[in-house]
Amino acid sequence: MTAWIPSDALGRRILCGTEYGTVRYVGSVPPTAGIWLGIEWDDPQRGKHDGTYEGTQYFKCRHSTGGSFIRPNKANFGVDFLTAIKDRYGLSDKQDVQHGAENALVFGKKAVEFVGMDSIAQQQRQLNQLVDISVRECAVSHAGQKEEIHRTCPSIKHINLSKNLISAWDTVTAIASQVPNLETLNISENKMKFSSTPTSVSSVFSKLRILALNQTEITWTEVLLCAPGWPALEELYLTSNSITVLERPDNVLQTLKLLDLSDNQLLDGNQLHLIAHLPRLEQLILRNTGIASITFPDAGFGCKTKMFPSLKCLVIKDNKISQWSSINELDKLPSLQSLQCQNNPFMNTEKNPETLRQLIIAKISQLEVLNKSEILPAERKGAELDYCKIFGKDWLAAGGNWNPEKNKPSEEFLAAHPRYPLLCLKYGAPEEGELKGQQPSTLKNQLLTLTIKCPEKPEQKPVEKKLPESMTIQKVKGLLYRLLKVPGSELKLSYESSKLEGKEVELDNDLKPLQFYSIESGDSVLVRW
């Protein structure tokens, strides 16, 4: 019996065992008899050659061992969407529902168990109520009969179609056209062909808010061609798609609030300028995109850029940013509140993680959360004061002066420390005595070993901490907030010397360092609230 081969087999996605591939050739391979399928495998380890066999090139592969031939009966070309739903949720004709088979369905957020559905009417009622559907890895390859999905599952709002056998965006459109209330769609891990001409505006995705297209091999140009069909889209996930260059969206993606371009090696940081005028974009995720610098050339020092007007959250971790100037640039963003920037080369310039955090906080005025950790007002004040002291000698050497009339720091200093003049206005220029012993870009302080005690809270066990002697009382309170979850404003601190037991000294000035109070290693800090 000859195996069935679809008429559109070329370019179709197939499954063979657990391996995914794309049909690149259909035909004979002399001297053998019969029809063969030439497959380019997703995993090149699965293949044997690049599409050339016995000196004849039958098809092309990206990888030298990415291809091989299989017989058609070994290829699974997939099932339609509705068949996959029935199989996944235990409602297919294959199952003997009259013999007490137990099933569980999720309707909205409710898990409902039922036993022995013995009528088609009961099955239909269950399918009618399905709202959130996942058919991940169910070999879905086509939409099926027209209007069958809408007639059978009219309540669907959320679909997970990831890692299936969808070969073209047209298939996604055919499915979505039967789901009028579709809000969330995940079609990641489907290698697809996308439209090469602009999509006309239609009602197919009119309610779609969240779309995941990770690992689909889509280009940014193709995103923009499809985008007119997504008039209400708020979140777009495009990770791992080999996107290298961006283009400016013209009258599309204007409703977008979140864009994830992680794991795409962008040509350079200037690519960001091309998406900088998305009016509602609040979150931009650029993890591992290869960017080495960020600039907003439309704004000078101390001014706000017109780019990314609504951006609140920026993720740039795991990149190649080596200069602090890129961090200075982020202060130009008018709405930035949260930043994640771990694992970038600029962070290696400072060994003390506490100092590193201080420097970033001092450089970006509106930041409220850094690397997922909240910045309390006391921590910001301490960071900014320390920043003024650390770079005070540089400020003086560059032409800074306590006399406003003589205060003319160089352009080079202002380029490296654009917020310094504003901080001097906020707190006053650092006094000369405060600058002694400070070293630029590092805080090498003697560490004090102190015991933190809560005398009025016996259930709170004493904790030993090593703190720099130059740490201000304000910053100690910030540390205690993270430790005890009590706001710094409610904390009252004192210390007890190991040499003078029973005598407490109140730590009453938030701006003074621990060394001001002559605290030594072995002393105890007493915390009350």
Short mmCIF file of C-alpha atoms in Angstrom, two decimals:
data_model
loop_
_atom_site.label_atom_id
_atom_site.label_comp_id
_atom_site.label_asym_id
_atom_site.label_seq_id
_atom_site.Cartn_x
_atom_site.Cartn_y
_atom_site.Cartn_z
CA MET A 1 0.00 0.00 0.00
CA THR A 2 1.44 3.39 -1.06
CA ALA A 3 1.73 5.97 1.75
CA TRP A 4 -0.37 9.13 1.34
CA ILE A 5 1.62 12.26 0.47
CA PRO A 6 -0.09 15.67 0.68
CA SER A 7 -0.16 17.60 -2.61
CA ASP A 8 1.56 20.53 -0.83
CA ALA A 9 4.19 18.32 0.85
CA LEU A 10 7.14 20.49 -0.25
CA GLY A 11 7.94 22.92 2.54
CA ARG A 12 5.63 21.17 5.00
CA ARG A 13 6.75 20.46 8.55
CA ILE A 14 6.85 16.80 9.60
CA LEU A 15 7.49 14.69 12.66
CA CYS A 16 9.42 11.42 12.49
CA GLY A 17 9.46 9.75 15.88
CA THR A 18 10.47 12.66 18.12
CA GLU A 19 12.44 14.56 15.45
CA TYR A 20 11.11 17.63 13.66
CA GLY A 21 12.01 18.54 10.08
CA THR A 22 10.96 20.26 6.86
CA VAL A 23 10.24 18.51 3.55
CA ARG A 24 12.70 19.81 0.94
CA TYR A 25 12.29 17.16 -1.76
CA VAL A 26 9.64 14.69 -2.96
CA GLY A 27 10.58 12.14 -5.63
CA SER A 28 12.75 9.24 -6.62
CA VAL A 29 16.36 8.66 -5.58
CA PRO A 30 18.00 6.29 -8.11
CA PRO A 31 18.95 3.51 -8.08
CA THR A 32 16.33 2.77 -5.38
CA ALA A 33 12.67 2.28 -6.29
CA GLY A 34 9.72 4.30 -5.05
CA ILE A 35 9.20 7.79 -3.68
CA TRP A 36 11.41 9.38 -1.02
CA LEU A 37 11.07 12.52 1.08
CA GLY A 38 14.18 14.66 1.43
CA ILE A 39 14.12 16.14 4.95
CA GLU A 40 16.08 19.02 6.46
CA TRP A 41 16.12 18.21 10.17
CA ASP A 42 15.87 20.84 12.93
CA ASP A 43 18.64 18.92 14.71
CA PRO A 44 21.51 18.56 12.20
CA GLN A 45 22.83 15.59 14.22
CA ARG A 46 19.82 13.64 12.93
CA GLY A 47 20.88 13.99 9.27
CA LYS A 48 23.56 12.38 7.13
CA HIS A 49 24.33 14.86 4.32
CA ASP A 50 23.48 18.34 2.96
CA GLY A 51 20.92 17.14 0.40
CA THR A 52 23.53 15.78 -2.01
CA TYR A 53 23.52 11.99 -2.43
CA GLU A 54 25.84 9.96 -4.66
CA GLY A 55 26.99 13.15 -6.39
CA THR A 56 23.49 14.45 -7.16
CA GLN A 57 22.06 17.46 -5.29
CA TYR A 58 18.39 16.81 -4.51
CA PHE A 59 17.90 19.71 -2.06
CA LYS A 60 19.89 22.20 0.02
CA CYS A 61 20.48 22.33 3.78
CA ARG A 62 21.93 25.00 6.03
CA HIS A 63 24.09 22.41 7.77
CA SER A 64 26.42 19.90 6.14
CA THR A 65 24.76 17.00 7.99
CA GLY A 66 21.25 18.47 8.22
CA GLY A 67 19.55 16.29 5.61
CA SER A 68 18.51 12.74 4.88
CA PHE A 69 15.86 10.76 3.00
CA ILE A 70 12.95 8.92 4.59
CA ARG A 71 10.05 6.94 3.17
CA PRO A 72 6.68 8.80 3.20
CA ASN A 73 5.16 6.30 5.65
CA LYS A 74 7.71 7.42 8.27
CA ALA A 75 6.54 11.05 8.09
CA ASN A 76 3.78 12.40 10.31
CA PHE A 77 2.22 15.38 8.50
CA GLY A 78 0.06 16.21 11.49
CA VAL A 79 -3.60 16.62 12.37
CA ASP A 80 -6.14 19.44 12.23
CA PHE A 81 -6.64 21.79 15.19
CA LEU A 82 -9.95 20.36 16.39
CA THR A 83 -8.69 16.75 16.30
CA ALA A 84 -5.77 17.83 18.49
CA ILE A 85 -8.13 19.49 20.99
CA LYS A 86 -10.30 16.38 21.24
CA ASP A 87 -7.23 14.15 21.65
CA ARG A 88 -5.63 16.41 24.26
CA TYR A 89 -8.78 16.83 26.34
CA GLY A 90 -9.98 13.25 26.14
CA LEU A 91 -12.94 13.92 23.86
CA SER A 92 -11.93 12.13 20.69
CA ASP A 93 -13.96 9.43 19.01
CA LYS A 94 -11.03 7.09 19.61
CA GLN A 95 -11.69 6.97 23.34
CA ASP A 96 -14.33 4.72 24.77
CA VAL A 97 -16.20 7.21 26.86
CA GLN A 98 -18.91 4.71 27.77
CA HIS A 99 -16.59 2.61 29.90
CA GLY A 100 -16.00 5.01 32.75
CA ALA A 101 -12.79 6.65 31.45
CA GLU A 102 -11.88 9.49 33.81
CA ASN A 103 -11.13 12.89 32.30
CA ALA A 104 -10.22 16.35 33.52
CA LEU A 105 -10.79 19.58 31.61
CA VAL A 106 -9.91 23.18 32.35
CA PHE A 107 -12.77 25.60 31.73
CA GLY A 108 -11.45 29.09 32.29
CA LYS A 109 -9.64 28.52 35.59
CA LYS A 110 -11.78 25.65 36.87
CA ALA A 111 -10.60 22.05 36.64
CA VAL A 112 -13.67 19.82 36.26
CA GLU A 113 -13.53 16.05 36.55
CA PHE A 114 -16.16 13.92 34.88
CA VAL A 115 -16.66 10.20 34.42
CA GLY A 116 -18.19 8.24 31.57
CA MET A 117 -19.46 10.91 29.19
CA ASP A 118 -21.70 8.64 27.21
CA SER A 119 -23.29 11.06 24.77
CA ILE A 120 -22.17 13.33 21.96
CA ALA A 121 -24.29 16.09 23.50
CA GLN A 122 -22.28 15.95 26.74
CA GLN A 123 -19.00 16.09 24.83
CA GLN A 124 -20.25 19.05 22.86
CA ARG A 125 -21.18 20.93 26.05
CA GLN A 126 -17.67 20.40 27.43
CA LEU A 127 -16.03 21.69 24.24
CA ASN A 128 -18.42 24.65 24.19
CA GLN A 129 -17.03 25.84 27.51
CA LEU A 130 -13.30 25.59 26.75
CA VAL A 131 -11.70 29.03 27.17
CA ASP A 132 -7.99 28.34 27.60
CA ILE A 133 -6.59 25.68 25.26
CA SER A 134 -3.10 24.17 25.08
CA VAL A 135 -2.25 21.82 22.23
CA ARG A 136 1.51 22.16 22.57
CA GLU A 137 3.37 19.30 20.83
CA CYS A 138 0.17 17.81 19.41
CA ALA A 139 1.36 17.75 15.75
CA VAL A 140 -1.19 20.37 14.64
CA SER A 141 -0.55 21.20 10.97
CA HIS A 142 -3.79 22.66 9.57
CA ALA A 143 -7.06 24.31 10.53
CA GLY A 144 -9.45 21.59 9.36
CA GLN A 145 -12.95 22.08 7.96
CA LYS A 146 -14.18 25.65 7.67
CA GLU A 147 -16.22 26.95 10.62
CA GLU A 148 -15.85 23.61 12.46
CA ILE A 149 -13.69 25.17 15.21
CA HIS A 150 -16.09 28.04 15.89
CA ARG A 151 -19.11 25.74 15.90
CA THR A 152 -17.47 23.29 18.31
CA CYS A 153 -15.45 25.60 20.60
CA PRO A 154 -17.05 29.06 20.51
CA SER A 155 -15.65 30.21 23.89
CA ILE A 156 -11.91 30.00 23.19
CA LYS A 157 -9.87 33.09 24.18
CA HIS A 158 -6.36 31.74 24.80
CA ILE A 159 -4.46 29.26 22.60
CA ASN A 160 -1.04 27.64 23.06
CA LEU A 161 -0.04 26.19 19.67
CA SER A 162 3.70 26.03 20.38
CA LYS A 163 5.95 23.32 18.94
CA ASN A 164 3.57 21.91 16.35
CA LEU A 165 3.80 21.31 12.58
CA ILE A 166 2.49 24.66 11.35
CA SER A 167 4.34 25.55 8.14
CA ALA A 168 2.82 28.90 7.22
CA TRP A 169 1.28 31.99 8.83
CA ASP A 170 -1.76 31.42 6.60
CA THR A 171 -2.57 28.32 8.71
CA VAL A 172 -2.51 30.43 11.87
CA THR A 173 -4.86 32.94 10.22
CA ALA A 174 -7.19 30.12 9.15
CA ILE A 175 -7.44 28.88 12.75
CA ALA A 176 -7.74 32.37 14.28
CA SER A 177 -10.48 33.38 11.82
CA GLN A 178 -12.71 30.83 13.60
CA VAL A 179 -11.88 32.14 17.10
CA PRO A 180 -13.54 35.59 17.22
CA ASN A 181 -12.61 36.31 20.87
CA LEU A 182 -8.94 35.33 20.62
CA GLU A 183 -6.84 37.35 23.11
CA THR A 184 -3.65 35.30 23.64
CA LEU A 185 -1.80 33.23 21.05
CA ASN A 186 1.48 31.34 21.46
CA ILE A 187 2.81 29.83 18.22
CA SER A 188 6.48 29.66 19.25
CA GLU A 189 8.76 26.86 18.00
CA ASN A 190 6.94 26.51 14.67
CA LYS A 191 9.25 27.16 11.71
CA MET A 192 6.94 29.05 9.39
CA LYS A 193 6.75 30.95 6.13
CA PHE A 194 5.44 34.45 6.64
CA SER A 195 3.79 36.85 4.22
CA SER A 196 6.07 38.71 1.81
CA THR A 197 3.39 41.31 1.09
CA PRO A 198 1.60 43.65 3.54
CA THR A 199 -1.28 42.04 5.42
CA SER A 200 -4.57 43.79 4.84
CA VAL A 201 -6.38 45.02 7.93
CA SER A 202 -9.03 42.47 8.89
CA SER A 203 -11.01 41.42 11.95
CA VAL A 204 -9.24 38.04 12.35
CA PHE A 205 -6.93 39.24 15.17
CA SER A 206 -9.01 42.26 16.20
CA LYS A 207 -9.00 41.29 19.91
CA LEU A 208 -5.50 39.76 20.07
CA ARG A 209 -3.50 41.32 22.93
CA ILE A 210 -0.61 38.86 23.47
CA LEU A 211 1.36 37.11 20.71
CA ALA A 212 4.42 34.86 21.12
CA LEU A 213 6.48 34.15 17.98
CA ASN A 214 9.67 32.85 19.62
CA GLN A 215 11.85 30.53 17.52
CA THR A 216 9.73 30.88 14.37
CA GLU A 217 12.50 32.30 12.10
CA ILE A 218 10.46 35.46 11.54
CA THR A 219 12.34 38.60 10.44
CA TRP A 220 11.55 42.13 11.62
CA THR A 221 10.45 42.99 8.05
CA GLU A 222 7.93 40.12 8.21
CA VAL A 223 6.73 41.32 11.62
CA LEU A 224 5.94 44.71 10.12
CA LEU A 225 4.18 43.11 7.12
CA CYS A 226 1.93 41.07 9.45
CA ALA A 227 1.43 43.87 12.01
CA PRO A 228 -1.49 45.69 10.29
CA GLY A 229 -3.52 42.60 11.18
CA TRP A 230 -2.81 43.09 14.92
CA PRO A 231 -4.59 46.39 15.69
CA ALA A 232 -4.93 45.82 19.47
CA LEU A 233 -1.66 43.99 20.21
CA GLU A 234 -0.08 44.85 23.59
CA GLU A 235 2.63 42.20 24.09
CA LEU A 236 4.90 40.74 21.39
CA TYR A 237 7.53 38.06 22.12
CA LEU A 238 10.15 37.51 19.38
CA THR A 239 13.05 35.73 21.11
CA SER A 240 15.60 33.56 19.26
CA ASN A 241 14.68 34.53 15.70
CA SER A 242 18.05 35.63 14.25
CA ILE A 243 16.71 39.20 13.95
CA THR A 244 19.73 41.47 13.31
CA VAL A 245 18.27 44.68 11.88
CA LEU A 246 15.14 46.64 12.75
CA GLU A 247 13.01 49.06 10.75
CA ARG A 248 10.83 51.87 11.93
CA PRO A 249 7.18 50.75 12.34
CA ASP A 250 4.91 53.02 10.29
CA ASN A 251 1.39 53.21 11.68
CA VAL A 252 1.67 49.68 13.12
CA LEU A 253 2.36 48.31 16.63
CA GLN A 254 1.14 51.63 18.03
CA THR A 255 -0.71 49.84 20.87
CA LEU A 256 2.33 47.75 21.89
CA LYS A 257 3.25 47.88 25.60
CA LEU A 258 5.81 45.05 25.79
CA LEU A 259 8.41 43.92 23.23
CA ASP A 260 10.83 41.05 23.86
CA LEU A 261 13.76 40.79 21.41
CA SER A 262 16.00 38.63 23.63
CA ASP A 263 18.49 36.19 22.05
CA ASN A 264 18.58 38.03 18.71
CA GLN A 265 22.05 39.37 17.83
CA LEU A 266 21.26 42.95 16.82
CA LEU A 267 23.71 44.70 14.53
CA ASP A 268 24.34 47.49 17.08
CA GLY A 269 22.69 49.63 19.75
CA ASN A 270 21.59 52.17 17.13
CA GLN A 271 18.97 49.66 15.94
CA LEU A 272 16.99 50.71 19.02
CA HIS A 273 16.51 54.20 17.56
CA LEU A 274 14.31 52.63 14.88
CA ILE A 275 11.76 51.41 17.45
CA ALA A 276 12.18 54.38 19.82
CA HIS A 277 8.95 56.10 18.82
CA LEU A 278 6.46 53.37 19.71
CA PRO A 279 4.20 55.65 21.78
CA ARG A 280 2.92 53.17 24.39
CA LEU A 281 5.92 50.86 24.80
CA GLU A 282 6.44 50.35 28.57
CA GLN A 283 8.66 47.24 28.68
CA LEU A 284 11.60 46.47 26.39
CA ILE A 285 13.45 43.18 26.95
CA LEU A 286 16.85 42.98 25.24
CA ARG A 287 18.57 40.10 27.07
CA ASN A 288 21.54 38.69 25.14
CA THR A 289 21.15 40.86 22.03
CA GLY A 290 24.86 41.63 21.63
CA ILE A 291 24.47 45.39 22.09
CA ALA A 292 27.65 47.15 23.24
CA SER A 293 26.38 50.70 23.74
CA ILE A 294 23.22 52.78 24.13
CA THR A 295 22.93 56.43 23.08
CA PHE A 296 20.16 59.01 22.77
CA PRO A 297 21.86 61.70 20.66
CA ASP A 298 18.78 63.94 20.48
CA ALA A 299 19.25 65.04 24.12
CA GLY A 300 22.16 66.70 25.89
CA PHE A 301 23.42 66.15 29.44
CA GLY A 302 20.70 66.69 32.03
CA CYS A 303 17.96 66.67 29.36
CA LYS A 304 15.34 64.06 28.52
CA THR A 305 15.18 62.27 25.18
CA LYS A 306 12.04 62.17 23.03
CA MET A 307 12.76 58.50 22.36
CA PHE A 308 10.88 55.75 24.22
CA PRO A 309 8.47 58.26 25.86
CA SER A 310 6.55 55.63 27.86
CA LEU A 311 9.34 53.14 28.64
CA LYS A 312 9.21 52.14 32.32
CA CYS A 313 11.09 48.82 32.37
CA LEU A 314 14.31 48.02 30.45
CA VAL A 315 16.14 44.67 30.51
CA ILE A 316 19.68 44.78 29.05
CA LYS A 317 21.35 41.97 31.00
CA ASP A 318 23.77 39.50 29.36
CA ASN A 319 25.07 42.01 26.82
CA LYS A 320 28.41 43.62 25.86
CA ILE A 321 27.99 47.09 27.38
CA SER A 322 31.47 48.05 28.58
CA GLN A 323 31.26 51.82 29.18
CA TRP A 324 29.54 53.69 32.01
CA SER A 325 28.52 56.29 29.41
CA SER A 326 25.65 53.96 28.36
CA ILE A 327 24.35 53.99 31.95
CA ASN A 328 24.57 57.82 31.94
CA GLU A 329 22.46 57.81 28.78
CA LEU A 330 19.66 55.88 30.50
CA ASP A 331 19.04 58.90 32.74
CA LYS A 332 17.72 60.64 29.60
CA LEU A 333 14.73 58.26 29.40
CA PRO A 334 11.77 60.25 30.73
CA SER A 335 9.76 57.38 32.27
CA LEU A 336 12.34 54.73 33.24
CA GLN A 337 11.61 53.12 36.62
CA SER A 338 13.09 49.61 36.46
CA LEU A 339 16.41 48.37 35.06
CA GLN A 340 18.02 44.92 34.81
CA CYS A 341 21.66 45.14 33.67
CA GLN A 342 23.50 42.15 35.18
CA ASN A 343 26.34 40.43 33.34
CA ASN A 344 27.71 43.33 31.29
CA PRO A 345 31.46 44.15 31.09
CA PHE A 346 31.03 47.62 32.68
CA MET A 347 30.10 45.87 35.93
CA ASN A 348 33.61 44.38 36.13
CA THR A 349 35.09 47.86 36.68
CA GLU A 350 33.97 47.76 40.31
CA LYS A 351 34.59 44.71 42.49
CA ASN A 352 32.34 45.74 45.37
CA PRO A 353 28.72 44.91 44.37
CA GLU A 354 27.35 47.39 46.92
CA THR A 355 29.37 50.23 45.38
CA LEU A 356 28.38 49.13 41.89
CA ARG A 357 24.71 49.35 42.84
CA GLN A 358 25.32 52.80 44.40
CA LEU A 359 26.91 54.13 41.23
CA ILE A 360 24.02 52.97 39.00
CA ILE A 361 21.42 54.41 41.38
CA ALA A 362 23.24 57.76 41.55
CA LYS A 363 23.53 57.97 37.76
CA ILE A 364 19.83 57.29 36.97
CA SER A 365 17.60 59.73 38.84
CA GLN A 366 14.13 58.16 38.43
CA LEU A 367 15.09 54.53 38.96
CA GLU A 368 12.88 52.73 41.52
CA VAL A 369 13.91 49.10 40.98
CA LEU A 370 17.42 47.87 40.07
CA ASN A 371 18.00 44.22 39.14
CA LYS A 372 14.62 43.31 40.67
CA SER A 373 15.49 44.92 44.02
CA GLU A 374 13.54 47.99 45.17
CA ILE A 375 15.47 51.24 45.73
CA LEU A 376 14.29 52.84 48.98
CA PRO A 377 14.51 56.63 49.43
CA ALA A 378 17.15 56.15 52.14
CA GLU A 379 19.26 53.99 49.81
CA ARG A 380 19.01 56.57 47.01
CA LYS A 381 20.03 59.41 49.32
CA GLY A 382 23.00 57.44 50.61
CA ALA A 383 24.07 56.44 47.09
CA GLU A 384 23.90 60.01 45.81
CA LEU A 385 25.78 61.44 48.79
CA ASP A 386 28.52 58.82 48.47
CA TYR A 387 28.73 59.45 44.73
CA CYS A 388 29.38 63.15 45.40
CA LYS A 389 32.16 62.27 47.84
CA ILE A 390 33.78 59.54 45.71
CA PHE A 391 34.18 61.81 42.69
CA GLY A 392 34.66 65.06 44.62
CA LYS A 393 38.45 65.15 44.03
CA ASP A 394 37.90 64.55 40.29
CA TRP A 395 35.34 67.40 40.32
CA LEU A 396 37.84 69.77 41.92
CA ALA A 397 40.65 68.70 39.58
CA ALA A 398 38.36 69.29 36.58
CA GLY A 399 37.58 72.88 37.58
CA GLY A 400 34.81 72.39 40.10
CA ASN A 401 34.66 74.94 42.92
CA TRP A 402 32.63 75.59 46.07
CA ASN A 403 32.22 79.18 44.87
CA PRO A 404 29.38 79.10 42.28
CA GLU A 405 31.04 81.87 40.28
CA LYS A 406 34.24 79.86 39.90
CA ASN A 407 32.56 76.48 39.47
CA LYS A 408 33.35 75.48 35.87
CA PRO A 409 33.99 71.73 35.61
CA SER A 410 35.35 70.53 32.28
CA GLU A 411 33.25 69.02 29.50
CA GLU A 412 35.11 65.73 30.00
CA PHE A 413 34.05 65.59 33.66
CA LEU A 414 30.44 66.46 32.81
CA ALA A 415 30.39 63.79 30.09
CA ALA A 416 31.54 61.17 32.62
CA HIS A 417 29.31 62.49 35.45
CA PRO A 418 26.34 64.33 33.91
CA ARG A 419 24.29 64.26 37.14
CA TYR A 420 27.07 65.65 39.37
CA PRO A 421 26.06 69.35 39.11
CA LEU A 422 22.44 68.46 39.95
CA LEU A 423 23.55 66.40 42.96
CA CYS A 424 25.68 69.32 44.19
CA LEU A 425 22.60 71.54 43.95
CA LYS A 426 20.54 68.92 45.80
CA TYR A 427 22.94 68.23 48.68
CA GLY A 428 25.51 71.00 48.45
CA ALA A 429 29.04 70.53 47.12
CA PRO A 430 31.05 67.99 49.16
CA GLU A 431 33.20 69.56 51.87
CA GLU A 432 36.96 69.19 51.57
CA GLY A 433 37.20 67.12 54.74
CA GLU A 434 34.75 64.60 53.29
CA LEU A 435 36.98 63.97 50.27
CA LYS A 436 40.02 62.73 52.18
CA GLY A 437 40.81 59.09 51.73
CA GLN A 438 38.19 58.61 49.03
CA GLN A 439 39.26 56.83 45.87
CA PRO A 440 37.53 57.24 42.51
CA SER A 441 35.42 54.28 41.36
CA THR A 442 36.11 52.21 44.46
CA LEU A 443 35.26 52.24 48.17
CA LYS A 444 37.95 50.32 49.98
CA ASN A 445 36.73 50.42 53.54
CA GLN A 446 37.65 48.49 56.60
CA LEU A 447 34.89 46.01 57.39
CA LEU A 448 33.35 45.95 60.87
CA THR A 449 31.95 42.68 62.22
CA LEU A 450 28.77 43.69 64.09
CA THR A 451 25.97 41.76 65.78
CA ILE A 452 22.45 42.97 64.90
CA LYS A 453 20.06 42.51 67.84
CA CYS A 454 16.37 43.28 68.35
CA PRO A 455 16.09 43.50 72.17
CA GLU A 456 12.29 43.99 72.15
CA LYS A 457 11.71 41.12 69.70
CA PRO A 458 13.16 37.99 71.36
CA GLU A 459 11.87 35.81 68.52
CA GLN A 460 14.26 37.63 66.17
CA LYS A 461 17.62 35.88 66.49
CA PRO A 462 20.83 37.99 66.52
CA VAL A 463 22.52 38.19 63.12
CA GLU A 464 26.21 38.84 62.45
CA LYS A 465 27.00 41.23 59.57
CA LYS A 466 30.18 42.66 58.08
CA LEU A 467 29.64 46.33 57.23
CA PRO A 468 32.04 49.00 55.85
CA GLU A 469 32.95 51.55 58.53
CA SER A 470 32.05 54.33 56.04
CA MET A 471 28.48 53.01 55.65
CA THR A 472 25.99 55.70 56.67
CA ILE A 473 23.30 55.05 59.27
CA GLN A 474 20.77 55.66 56.50
CA LYS A 475 22.22 52.80 54.46
CA VAL A 476 22.33 50.54 57.51
CA LYS A 477 18.58 51.17 57.85
CA GLY A 478 18.13 50.26 54.18
CA LEU A 479 19.96 46.98 54.81
CA LEU A 480 17.81 46.30 57.87
CA TYR A 481 14.66 46.94 55.84
CA ARG A 482 15.64 44.12 53.50
CA LEU A 483 16.50 41.95 56.51
CA LEU A 484 13.52 42.73 58.77
CA LYS A 485 10.94 44.12 56.29
CA VAL A 486 10.46 47.19 58.52
CA PRO A 487 10.63 50.63 56.82
CA GLY A 488 13.80 52.58 57.68
CA SER A 489 11.73 55.56 58.87
CA GLU A 490 10.32 53.40 61.70
CA LEU A 491 13.68 52.06 62.91
CA LYS A 492 15.56 53.45 65.92
CA LEU A 493 19.20 52.38 66.14
CA SER A 494 21.73 52.44 68.93
CA TYR A 495 24.93 50.55 69.63
CA GLU A 496 26.46 48.81 72.58
CA SER A 497 30.23 48.61 72.91
CA SER A 498 31.76 45.23 73.70
CA LYS A 499 34.09 47.11 76.09
CA LEU A 500 31.37 49.01 77.96
CA GLU A 501 28.49 46.60 78.54
CA GLY A 502 25.14 48.13 79.39
CA LYS A 503 25.94 51.54 77.92
CA GLU A 504 23.99 52.41 74.76
CA VAL A 505 24.84 55.18 72.31
CA GLU A 506 22.04 56.36 70.02
CA LEU A 507 22.80 56.39 66.28
CA ASP A 508 20.76 59.53 65.68
CA ASN A 509 22.18 61.09 62.50
CA ASP A 510 21.23 59.22 59.31
CA LEU A 511 23.91 60.95 57.24
CA LYS A 512 26.86 60.04 59.49
CA PRO A 513 28.98 56.92 58.84
CA LEU A 514 29.45 54.15 61.42
CA GLN A 515 33.04 55.32 62.03
CA PHE A 516 31.69 58.72 63.24
CA TYR A 517 30.36 56.93 66.33
CA SER A 518 33.67 55.06 66.95
CA ILE A 519 31.95 51.71 66.47
CA GLU A 520 34.38 48.79 66.44
CA SER A 521 34.28 45.13 65.42
CA GLY A 522 32.58 43.04 68.09
CA ASP A 523 30.06 45.77 69.01
CA SER A 524 26.30 45.23 68.79
CA VAL A 525 23.76 47.31 66.87
CA LEU A 526 20.43 47.40 68.70
CA VAL A 527 17.30 47.77 66.57
CA ARG A 528 13.92 48.93 67.85
CA TRP A 529 10.67 49.84 66.10
#
